[in-house]
PDB file of C-alpha atoms in Angstrom:
ATOM      1  CA  MET A   1     -21.274   0.422 149.693  1.00  0.00           C
ATOM      2  CA  VAL A   2     -20.390  -1.929 152.525  1.00  0.00           C
ATOM      3  CA  LEU A   3     -20.279  -5.170 150.528  1.00  0.00           C
ATOM      4  CA  ASP A   4     -17.917  -5.805 147.626  1.00  0.00           C
ATOM      5  CA  ASP A   5     -18.858  -7.606 144.404  1.00  0.00           C
ATOM      6  CA  VAL A   6     -22.445  -8.427 145.423  1.00  0.00           C
ATOM      7  CA  ASP A   7     -24.607  -6.481 142.965  1.00  0.00           C
ATOM      8  CA  GLU A   8     -27.867  -8.002 144.174  1.00  0.00           C
ATOM      9  CA  LEU A   9     -27.270  -7.164 147.855  1.00  0.00           C
ATOM     10  CA  ASN A  10     -26.647  -3.528 148.698  1.00  0.00           C
ATOM     11  CA  ALA A  11     -25.643  -2.488 152.209  1.00  0.00           C
ATOM     12  CA  THR A  12     -25.204   1.209 152.950  1.00  0.00           C
ATOM     13  CA  VAL A  13     -25.152   3.562 155.922  1.00  0.00           C
ATOM     14  CA  GLN A  14     -27.562   6.484 155.722  1.00  0.00           C
ATOM     15  CA  ASP A  15     -27.297   8.669 158.820  1.00  0.00           C
ATOM     16  CA  ASP A  16     -28.678   6.572 161.712  1.00  0.00           C
ATOM     17  CA  VAL A  17     -29.828   3.749 159.427  1.00  0.00           C
ATOM     18  CA  PHE A  18     -27.992   0.692 158.136  1.00  0.00           C
ATOM     19  CA  LEU A  19     -29.915  -0.135 154.950  1.00  0.00           C
ATOM     20  CA  ILE A  20     -29.843  -3.597 153.343  1.00  0.00           C
ATOM     21  CA  GLU A  21     -31.491  -3.921 149.910  1.00  0.00           C
ATOM     22  CA  ILE A  22     -32.094  -7.417 148.516  1.00  0.00           C
ATOM     23  CA  GLY A  23     -32.165  -8.316 144.822  1.00  0.00           C
ATOM     24  CA  ASP A  24     -32.486 -11.702 143.128  1.00  0.00           C
ATOM     25  CA  LEU A  25     -31.161 -14.621 145.155  1.00  0.00           C
ATOM     26  CA  ASN A  26     -27.911 -16.064 143.830  1.00  0.00           C
ATOM     27  CA  GLU A  27     -24.839 -17.692 145.347  1.00  0.00           C
ATOM     28  CA  ALA A  28     -23.128 -14.392 146.191  1.00  0.00           C
ATOM     29  CA  VAL A  29     -26.263 -12.987 147.816  1.00  0.00           C
ATOM     30  CA  HIS A  30     -26.819 -16.086 149.947  1.00  0.00           C
ATOM     31  CA  LYS A  31     -23.206 -15.902 151.126  1.00  0.00           C
ATOM     32  CA  GLY A  32     -23.417 -12.132 151.557  1.00  0.00           C
ATOM     33  CA  PHE A  33     -26.362 -12.008 153.949  1.00  0.00           C
ATOM     34  CA  GLY A  34     -24.263 -13.060 156.930  1.00  0.00           C
ATOM     35  CA  GLU A  35     -21.604 -10.500 156.040  1.00  0.00           C
ATOM     36  CA  ALA A  36     -24.239  -7.786 155.676  1.00  0.00           C
ATOM     37  CA  PHE A  37     -25.756  -8.398 159.097  1.00  0.00           C
ATOM     38  CA  ARG A  38     -22.337  -8.667 160.730  1.00  0.00           C
ATOM     39  CA  ALA A  39     -21.536  -5.286 159.192  1.00  0.00           C
ATOM     40  CA  ALA A  40     -24.822  -3.968 160.580  1.00  0.00           C
ATOM     41  CA  TYR A  41     -23.830  -5.174 164.050  1.00  0.00           C
ATOM     42  CA  GLU A  42     -20.541  -3.271 163.819  1.00  0.00           C
ATOM     43  CA  ALA A  43     -21.996  -0.110 162.281  1.00  0.00           C
ATOM     44  CA  ASP A  44     -22.456   3.081 164.289  1.00  0.00           C
ATOM     45  CA  THR A  45     -26.170   3.256 163.524  1.00  0.00           C
ATOM     46  CA  ARG A  46     -29.358   3.081 165.556  1.00  0.00           C
ATOM     47  CA  VAL A  47     -31.701   1.143 163.267  1.00  0.00           C
ATOM     48  CA  VAL A  48     -31.345  -1.470 160.517  1.00  0.00           C
ATOM     49  CA  VAL A  49     -33.827  -1.525 157.621  1.00  0.00           C
ATOM     50  CA  VAL A  50     -34.107  -4.477 155.234  1.00  0.00           C
ATOM     51  CA  THR A  51     -36.059  -4.164 151.987  1.00  0.00           C
ATOM     52  CA  GLY A  52     -36.172  -5.370 148.388  1.00  0.00           C
ATOM     53  CA  GLN A  53     -34.465  -3.736 145.433  1.00  0.00           C
ATOM     54  CA  GLY A  54     -37.086  -4.605 142.857  1.00  0.00           C
ATOM     55  CA  GLU A  55     -40.673  -5.797 142.654  1.00  0.00           C
ATOM     56  CA  SER A  56     -40.673  -7.512 146.041  1.00  0.00           C
ATOM     57  CA  PHE A  57     -38.809  -7.973 149.306  1.00  0.00           C
ATOM     58  CA  MET A  58     -37.873 -11.424 147.994  1.00  0.00           C
ATOM     59  CA  GLY A  59     -40.373 -13.100 145.731  1.00  0.00           C
ATOM     60  CA  PRO A  60     -41.142 -16.763 145.073  1.00  0.00           C
ATOM     61  CA  THR A  61     -39.441 -16.692 141.659  1.00  0.00           C
ATOM     62  CA  GLU A  62     -36.539 -14.304 142.239  1.00  0.00           C
ATOM     63  CA  TYR A  63     -33.823 -16.947 142.023  1.00  0.00           C
ATOM     64  CA  ASP A  64     -30.782 -17.288 139.796  1.00  0.00           C
ATOM     65  CA  PRO A  65     -31.375 -20.553 137.853  1.00  0.00           C
ATOM     66  CA  ASN A  66     -27.654 -21.380 137.986  1.00  0.00           C
ATOM     67  CA  TYR A  67     -27.730 -21.139 141.773  1.00  0.00           C
ATOM     68  CA  LEU A  68     -30.747 -23.425 141.938  1.00  0.00           C
ATOM     69  CA  GLU A  69     -28.940 -25.994 139.802  1.00  0.00           C
ATOM     70  CA  MET A  70     -25.971 -25.853 142.198  1.00  0.00           C
ATOM     71  CA  MET A  71     -28.257 -26.659 145.120  1.00  0.00           C
ATOM     72  CA  LYS A  72     -29.176 -29.995 143.557  1.00  0.00           C
ATOM     73  CA  ASP A  73     -25.768 -31.240 144.668  1.00  0.00           C
ATOM     74  CA  LEU A  74     -26.307 -32.658 148.165  1.00  0.00           C
ATOM     75  CA  ASP A  75     -22.754 -31.881 149.297  1.00  0.00           C
ATOM     76  CA  TYR A  76     -23.105 -28.258 148.197  1.00  0.00           C
ATOM     77  CA  TRP A  77     -26.537 -28.036 149.819  1.00  0.00           C
ATOM     78  CA  ARG A  78     -25.182 -29.361 153.122  1.00  0.00           C
ATOM     79  CA  ASP A  79     -21.788 -27.651 153.232  1.00  0.00           C
ATOM     80  CA  ASN A  80     -22.771 -24.280 151.804  1.00  0.00           C
ATOM     81  CA  THR A  81     -26.480 -23.526 151.599  1.00  0.00           C
ATOM     82  CA  MET A  82     -27.471 -24.839 155.031  1.00  0.00           C
ATOM     83  CA  ARG A  83     -24.344 -23.568 156.775  1.00  0.00           C
ATOM     84  CA  GLU A  84     -24.932 -20.119 155.305  1.00  0.00           C
ATOM     85  CA  ALA A  85     -28.604 -20.248 156.330  1.00  0.00           C
ATOM     86  CA  GLU A  86     -27.541 -20.749 159.937  1.00  0.00           C
ATOM     87  CA  GLU A  87     -25.071 -17.857 159.644  1.00  0.00           C
ATOM     88  CA  ILE A  88     -27.827 -15.593 158.317  1.00  0.00           C
ATOM     89  CA  LEU A  89     -30.162 -16.172 161.255  1.00  0.00           C
ATOM     90  CA  GLU A  90     -27.417 -16.116 163.881  1.00  0.00           C
ATOM     91  CA  SER A  91     -25.973 -12.881 162.505  1.00  0.00           C
ATOM     92  CA  MET A  92     -29.454 -11.310 162.495  1.00  0.00           C
ATOM     93  CA  LEU A  93     -30.113 -12.311 166.096  1.00  0.00           C
ATOM     94  CA  ASN A  94     -26.756 -10.855 167.118  1.00  0.00           C
ATOM     95  CA  VAL A  95     -27.545  -7.402 165.708  1.00  0.00           C
ATOM     96  CA  GLU A  96     -28.205  -5.132 168.687  1.00  0.00           C
ATOM     97  CA  GLN A  97     -30.056  -2.418 166.780  1.00  0.00           C
ATOM     98  CA  PRO A  98     -33.738  -3.018 166.020  1.00  0.00           C
ATOM     99  CA  ILE A  99     -34.206  -4.450 162.519  1.00  0.00           C
ATOM    100  CA  ILE A 100     -37.211  -3.322 160.481  1.00  0.00           C
ATOM    101  CA  ALA A 101     -38.399  -5.358 157.504  1.00  0.00           C
ATOM    102  CA  LYS A 102     -39.854  -2.976 154.909  1.00  0.00           C
ATOM    103  CA  VAL A 103     -41.720  -5.538 152.825  1.00  0.00           C
ATOM    104  CA  ASN A 104     -42.436  -4.009 149.458  1.00  0.00           C
ATOM    105  CA  GLY A 105     -44.105  -5.174 146.271  1.00  0.00           C
ATOM    106  CA  GLN A 106     -45.168  -8.801 146.080  1.00  0.00           C
ATOM    107  CA  GLY A 107     -43.857  -9.577 149.554  1.00  0.00           C
ATOM    108  CA  ALA A 108     -41.533 -12.082 151.222  1.00  0.00           C
ATOM    109  CA  HIS A 109     -41.411 -15.745 150.306  1.00  0.00           C
ATOM    110  CA  SER A 110     -39.210 -18.755 151.118  1.00  0.00           C
ATOM    111  CA  LEU A 111     -35.855 -17.434 152.437  1.00  0.00           C
ATOM    112  CA  GLY A 112     -37.293 -13.941 152.126  1.00  0.00           C
ATOM    113  CA  ALA A 113     -40.033 -14.849 154.588  1.00  0.00           C
ATOM    114  CA  SER A 114     -37.501 -16.314 157.026  1.00  0.00           C
ATOM    115  CA  ILE A 115     -35.455 -13.114 156.870  1.00  0.00           C
ATOM    116  CA  ALA A 116     -38.483 -10.840 157.217  1.00  0.00           C
ATOM    117  CA  LEU A 117     -39.884 -12.821 160.148  1.00  0.00           C
ATOM    118  CA  THR A 118     -36.523 -12.762 161.928  1.00  0.00           C
ATOM    119  CA  CYS A 119     -36.582  -8.968 161.846  1.00  0.00           C
ATOM    120  CA  ASP A 120     -37.881  -7.249 164.961  1.00  0.00           C
ATOM    121  CA  LEU A 121     -40.626  -5.238 163.280  1.00  0.00           C
ATOM    122  CA  ILE A 122     -42.351  -5.907 159.963  1.00  0.00           C
ATOM    123  CA  ILE A 123     -44.210  -3.303 157.916  1.00  0.00           C
ATOM    124  CA  ALA A 124     -45.644  -4.313 154.556  1.00  0.00           C
ATOM    125  CA  GLY A 125     -47.232  -2.653 151.589  1.00  0.00           C
ATOM    126  CA  ASP A 126     -50.812  -3.653 150.873  1.00  0.00           C
ATOM    127  CA  GLY A 127     -49.836  -5.713 147.823  1.00  0.00           C
ATOM    128  CA  ALA A 128     -47.475  -7.961 149.758  1.00  0.00           C
ATOM    129  CA  SER A 129     -47.969 -11.538 150.866  1.00  0.00           C
ATOM    130  CA  PHE A 130     -45.937 -14.035 152.883  1.00  0.00           C
ATOM    131  CA  SER A 131     -45.280 -17.732 152.343  1.00  0.00           C
ATOM    132  CA  ASP A 132     -42.801 -20.503 153.032  1.00  0.00           C
ATOM    133  CA  PRO A 133     -42.928 -22.952 150.091  1.00  0.00           C
ATOM    134  CA  HIS A 134     -40.212 -25.319 151.310  1.00  0.00           C
ATOM    135  CA  VAL A 135     -42.721 -28.193 151.367  1.00  0.00           C
ATOM    136  CA  SER A 136     -45.136 -27.168 148.616  1.00  0.00           C
ATOM    137  CA  GLY A 137     -42.632 -25.665 146.191  1.00  0.00           C
ATOM    138  CA  PHE A 138     -39.276 -27.351 146.784  1.00  0.00           C
ATOM    139  CA  GLY A 139     -40.235 -30.689 148.295  1.00  0.00           C
ATOM    140  CA  VAL A 140     -38.038 -30.321 151.389  1.00  0.00           C
ATOM    141  CA  PRO A 141     -38.876 -29.832 155.086  1.00  0.00           C
ATOM    142  CA  ALA A 142     -39.086 -26.270 156.374  1.00  0.00           C
ATOM    143  CA  GLY A 143     -36.039 -27.057 158.458  1.00  0.00           C
ATOM    144  CA  ASP A 144     -34.340 -23.686 158.791  1.00  0.00           C
ATOM    145  CA  GLY A 145     -35.698 -20.423 160.193  1.00  0.00           C
ATOM    146  CA  GLY A 146     -39.260 -21.183 159.173  1.00  0.00           C
ATOM    147  CA  CYS A 147     -39.714 -23.802 161.887  1.00  0.00           C
ATOM    148  CA  VAL A 148     -38.520 -21.267 164.444  1.00  0.00           C
ATOM    149  CA  MET A 149     -40.060 -17.970 163.414  1.00  0.00           C
ATOM    150  CA  TRP A 150     -43.510 -18.984 162.156  1.00  0.00           C
ATOM    151  CA  PRO A 151     -44.663 -20.744 165.366  1.00  0.00           C
ATOM    152  CA  ARG A 152     -42.969 -18.092 167.491  1.00  0.00           C
ATOM    153  CA  ARG A 153     -45.048 -15.397 165.764  1.00  0.00           C
ATOM    154  CA  ILE A 154     -48.424 -17.058 165.131  1.00  0.00           C
ATOM    155  CA  GLY A 155     -48.466 -20.209 167.262  1.00  0.00           C
ATOM    156  CA  LEU A 156     -48.005 -23.857 166.391  1.00  0.00           C
ATOM    157  CA  THR A 157     -51.514 -24.471 165.049  1.00  0.00           C
ATOM    158  CA  ARG A 158     -51.380 -21.795 162.364  1.00  0.00           C
ATOM    159  CA  ALA A 159     -47.685 -22.388 161.653  1.00  0.00           C
ATOM    160  CA  LYS A 160     -48.344 -26.024 160.798  1.00  0.00           C
ATOM    161  CA  GLU A 161     -51.043 -25.058 158.314  1.00  0.00           C
ATOM    162  CA  TYR A 162     -48.959 -22.469 156.499  1.00  0.00           C
ATOM    163  CA  LEU A 163     -45.706 -24.444 156.496  1.00  0.00           C
ATOM    164  CA  LEU A 164     -47.309 -27.714 155.387  1.00  0.00           C
ATOM    165  CA  THR A 165     -49.389 -26.129 152.620  1.00  0.00           C
ATOM    166  CA  GLY A 166     -47.178 -23.227 151.556  1.00  0.00           C
ATOM    167  CA  LYS A 167     -50.292 -21.051 151.434  1.00  0.00           C
ATOM    168  CA  ALA A 168     -49.537 -17.379 150.808  1.00  0.00           C
ATOM    169  CA  ILE A 169     -50.906 -14.959 153.395  1.00  0.00           C
ATOM    170  CA  PRO A 170     -51.962 -11.485 152.194  1.00  0.00           C
ATOM    171  CA  ALA A 171     -50.529  -8.644 154.253  1.00  0.00           C
ATOM    172  CA  GLU A 172     -53.914  -7.663 155.716  1.00  0.00           C
ATOM    173  CA  GLU A 173     -54.437 -11.197 157.022  1.00  0.00           C
ATOM    174  CA  ALA A 174     -50.827 -11.347 158.206  1.00  0.00           C
ATOM    175  CA  VAL A 175     -51.510  -8.371 160.479  1.00  0.00           C
ATOM    176  CA  GLU A 176     -54.723  -9.921 161.791  1.00  0.00           C
ATOM    177  CA  ILE A 177     -53.023 -13.167 162.848  1.00  0.00           C
ATOM    178  CA  GLY A 178     -49.966 -11.437 164.314  1.00  0.00           C
ATOM    179  CA  LEU A 179     -47.426 -12.488 161.689  1.00  0.00           C
ATOM    180  CA  ILE A 180     -46.441  -8.882 160.940  1.00  0.00           C
ATOM    181  CA  ASN A 181     -46.923  -5.525 162.642  1.00  0.00           C
ATOM    182  CA  ARG A 182     -48.526  -3.202 160.112  1.00  0.00           C
ATOM    183  CA  VAL A 183     -49.786  -2.932 156.552  1.00  0.00           C
ATOM    184  CA  VAL A 184     -50.089   0.370 154.688  1.00  0.00           C
ATOM    185  CA  PRO A 185     -50.788   1.380 151.099  1.00  0.00           C
ATOM    186  CA  GLU A 186     -47.657   0.722 149.051  1.00  0.00           C
ATOM    187  CA  GLU A 187     -47.196   4.424 148.301  1.00  0.00           C
ATOM    188  CA  GLU A 188     -47.105   5.163 152.051  1.00  0.00           C
ATOM    189  CA  LEU A 189     -44.614   2.428 152.944  1.00  0.00           C
ATOM    190  CA  ASP A 190     -41.512   4.623 152.872  1.00  0.00           C
ATOM    191  CA  ASP A 191     -43.076   7.298 155.083  1.00  0.00           C
ATOM    192  CA  GLU A 192     -44.416   4.726 157.553  1.00  0.00           C
ATOM    193  CA  VAL A 193     -41.003   3.110 157.956  1.00  0.00           C
ATOM    194  CA  ASP A 194     -39.250   6.480 158.187  1.00  0.00           C
ATOM    195  CA  GLU A 195     -41.574   7.491 161.029  1.00  0.00           C
ATOM    196  CA  LEU A 196     -40.817   4.277 162.916  1.00  0.00           C
ATOM    197  CA  VAL A 197     -37.089   4.750 162.320  1.00  0.00           C
ATOM    198  CA  ASP A 198     -37.306   8.254 163.791  1.00  0.00           C
ATOM    199  CA  THR A 199     -39.147   6.935 166.852  1.00  0.00           C
ATOM    200  CA  LEU A 200     -36.569   4.228 167.513  1.00  0.00           C
ATOM    201  CA  ALA A 201     -33.558   6.418 166.734  1.00  0.00           C
ATOM    202  CA  SER A 202     -34.716   9.100 169.180  1.00  0.00           C
ATOM    203  CA  SER A 203     -35.422   6.642 172.011  1.00  0.00           C
ATOM    204  CA  ALA A 204     -33.066   5.682 174.851  1.00  0.00           C
ATOM    205  CA  GLN A 205     -30.605   3.526 172.934  1.00  0.00           C
ATOM    206  CA  ASN A 206     -29.484   1.179 175.701  1.00  0.00           C
ATOM    207  CA  ALA A 207     -33.109   0.592 176.668  1.00  0.00           C
ATOM    208  CA  VAL A 208     -34.024  -0.244 173.068  1.00  0.00           C
ATOM    209  CA  ARG A 209     -31.101  -2.593 172.549  1.00  0.00           C
ATOM    210  CA  TYR A 210     -31.328  -4.440 175.844  1.00  0.00           C
ATOM    211  CA  THR A 211     -35.089  -4.886 175.518  1.00  0.00           C
ATOM    212  CA  LYS A 212     -34.545  -6.442 172.107  1.00  0.00           C
ATOM    213  CA  LYS A 213     -31.698  -8.598 173.411  1.00  0.00           C
ATOM    214  CA  THR A 214     -33.830  -9.885 176.289  1.00  0.00           C
ATOM    215  CA  LEU A 215     -36.799 -10.695 174.066  1.00  0.00           C
ATOM    216  CA  ASN A 216     -34.548 -12.466 171.578  1.00  0.00           C
ATOM    217  CA  GLN A 217     -33.670 -15.027 174.247  1.00  0.00           C
ATOM    218  CA  TYR A 218     -37.012 -16.671 173.435  1.00  0.00           C
ATOM    219  CA  VAL A 219     -36.010 -16.949 169.776  1.00  0.00           C
ATOM    220  CA  GLN A 220     -32.503 -18.124 170.602  1.00  0.00           C
ATOM    221  CA  HIS A 221     -33.937 -20.841 172.834  1.00  0.00           C
ATOM    222  CA  ASP A 222     -36.139 -22.067 169.995  1.00  0.00           C
ATOM    223  CA  MET A 223     -33.190 -21.947 167.593  1.00  0.00           C
ATOM    224  CA  ASN A 224     -31.065 -24.058 169.921  1.00  0.00           C
ATOM    225  CA  LEU A 225     -33.923 -26.525 170.372  1.00  0.00           C
ATOM    226  CA  THR A 226     -34.951 -27.065 166.753  1.00  0.00           C
ATOM    227  CA  TRP A 227     -32.208 -25.909 164.390  1.00  0.00           C
ATOM    228  CA  GLY A 228     -29.982 -28.975 164.248  1.00  0.00           C
ATOM    229  CA  TYR A 229     -32.958 -31.325 164.097  1.00  0.00           C
ATOM    230  CA  GLY A 230     -34.674 -29.404 161.324  1.00  0.00           C
ATOM    231  CA  VAL A 231     -31.554 -28.880 159.236  1.00  0.00           C
ATOM    232  CA  ALA A 232     -30.651 -32.570 159.475  1.00  0.00           C
ATOM    233  CA  HIS A 233     -34.049 -33.455 158.026  1.00  0.00           C
ATOM    234  CA  GLU A 234     -33.710 -30.819 155.328  1.00  0.00           C
ATOM    235  CA  VAL A 235     -30.263 -32.039 154.289  1.00  0.00           C
ATOM    236  CA  VAL A 236     -31.242 -35.710 154.016  1.00  0.00           C
ATOM    237  CA  SER A 237     -34.267 -34.725 151.942  1.00  0.00           C
ATOM    238  CA  GLY A 238     -32.186 -33.896 148.864  1.00  0.00           C
ATOM    239  CA  THR A 239     -34.249 -36.424 146.924  1.00  0.00           C
ATOM    240  CA  ALA A 240     -36.013 -36.661 143.582  1.00  0.00           C
ATOM    241  CA  ASP A 241     -38.758 -34.489 145.089  1.00  0.00           C
ATOM    242  CA  PHE A 242     -36.247 -31.701 145.731  1.00  0.00           C
ATOM    243  CA  HIS A 243     -34.849 -31.962 142.202  1.00  0.00           C
ATOM    244  CA  GLU A 244     -38.373 -31.789 140.789  1.00  0.00           C
ATOM    245  CA  GLY A 245     -39.111 -28.736 142.939  1.00  0.00           C
ATOM    246  CA  ILE A 246     -36.034 -26.918 141.660  1.00  0.00           C
ATOM    247  CA  ASP A 247     -36.806 -27.837 138.052  1.00  0.00           C
ATOM    248  CA  ALA A 248     -40.358 -26.556 138.486  1.00  0.00           C
ATOM    249  CA  VAL A 249     -39.164 -23.194 139.823  1.00  0.00           C
ATOM    250  CA  ILE A 250     -36.668 -22.819 136.977  1.00  0.00           C
ATOM    251  CA  GLU A 251     -39.304 -23.731 134.389  1.00  0.00           C
ATOM    252  CA  GLY A 252     -42.037 -21.593 135.957  1.00  0.00           C
ATOM    253  CA  ARG A 253     -44.509 -24.415 136.543  1.00  0.00           C
ATOM    254  CA  GLU A 254     -46.147 -26.272 139.416  1.00  0.00           C
ATOM    255  CA  PRO A 255     -44.092 -29.200 140.782  1.00  0.00           C
ATOM    256  CA  ASP A 256     -45.170 -32.806 140.285  1.00  0.00           C
ATOM    257  CA  PHE A 257     -43.410 -34.538 143.172  1.00  0.00           C
ATOM    258  CA  PRO A 258     -42.572 -38.213 142.508  1.00  0.00           C
ATOM    259  CA  SER A 259     -43.486 -39.267 146.044  1.00  0.00           C
ATOM    260  CA  GLY A 260     -46.899 -37.631 145.692  1.00  0.00           C
ATOM    261  CA  ARG A 261     -47.943 -39.444 142.519  1.00  0.00           C
TER     262      ARG A 261
END
């Protein structure tokens, strides 16, 4: 174990691989992501793999209700949640080893999608899907990594559709539009990722790392351009719509946003 006291976020070193396994999202997990990726940066490994502990990489309902209630407080949202979100993406971009998202089960949604799409390579099981329900589910702008990584991967036209509607994209379609790299039957996911890990781990390590670092300059440029603007909009949107979105997630129902009535 690399992380202490974070049951829902396991980080371990397995030979050449730094493995991060995500459980349900709670306060400790949200805080722990940055620590996990900083530990990955410092680890003597050649590849980082991120995956889910349970039924999905990070599903649309895998949230601790107590943590969601905490986020209703605008000061907490601004000073903790959004600051930690920036730390997550910055720490991921700083990792020199290639990061593989092994998207299992139901797929990657909301913060899970932002994390998966910030990885360098994304391989999904055939039952997975991807969505960012900031707008459709929580009633807030997609102001964090979503506004950077979705258009960077699939272009502005498609990104606007998926971010504004929150539509879930099945893994097969995600490959077709360039959102992810590969989709395989769920039972073959482990073997597919292991094969890619072996390829990367046996390659010229400086060449791998510096190629990644160079390509990430595009992402870093977009982060610098949009992050502060997007986060500012997300923070000031802690309105009745946001509270309704959180209540709907906790209660397992569709939101009925006051501003949309």
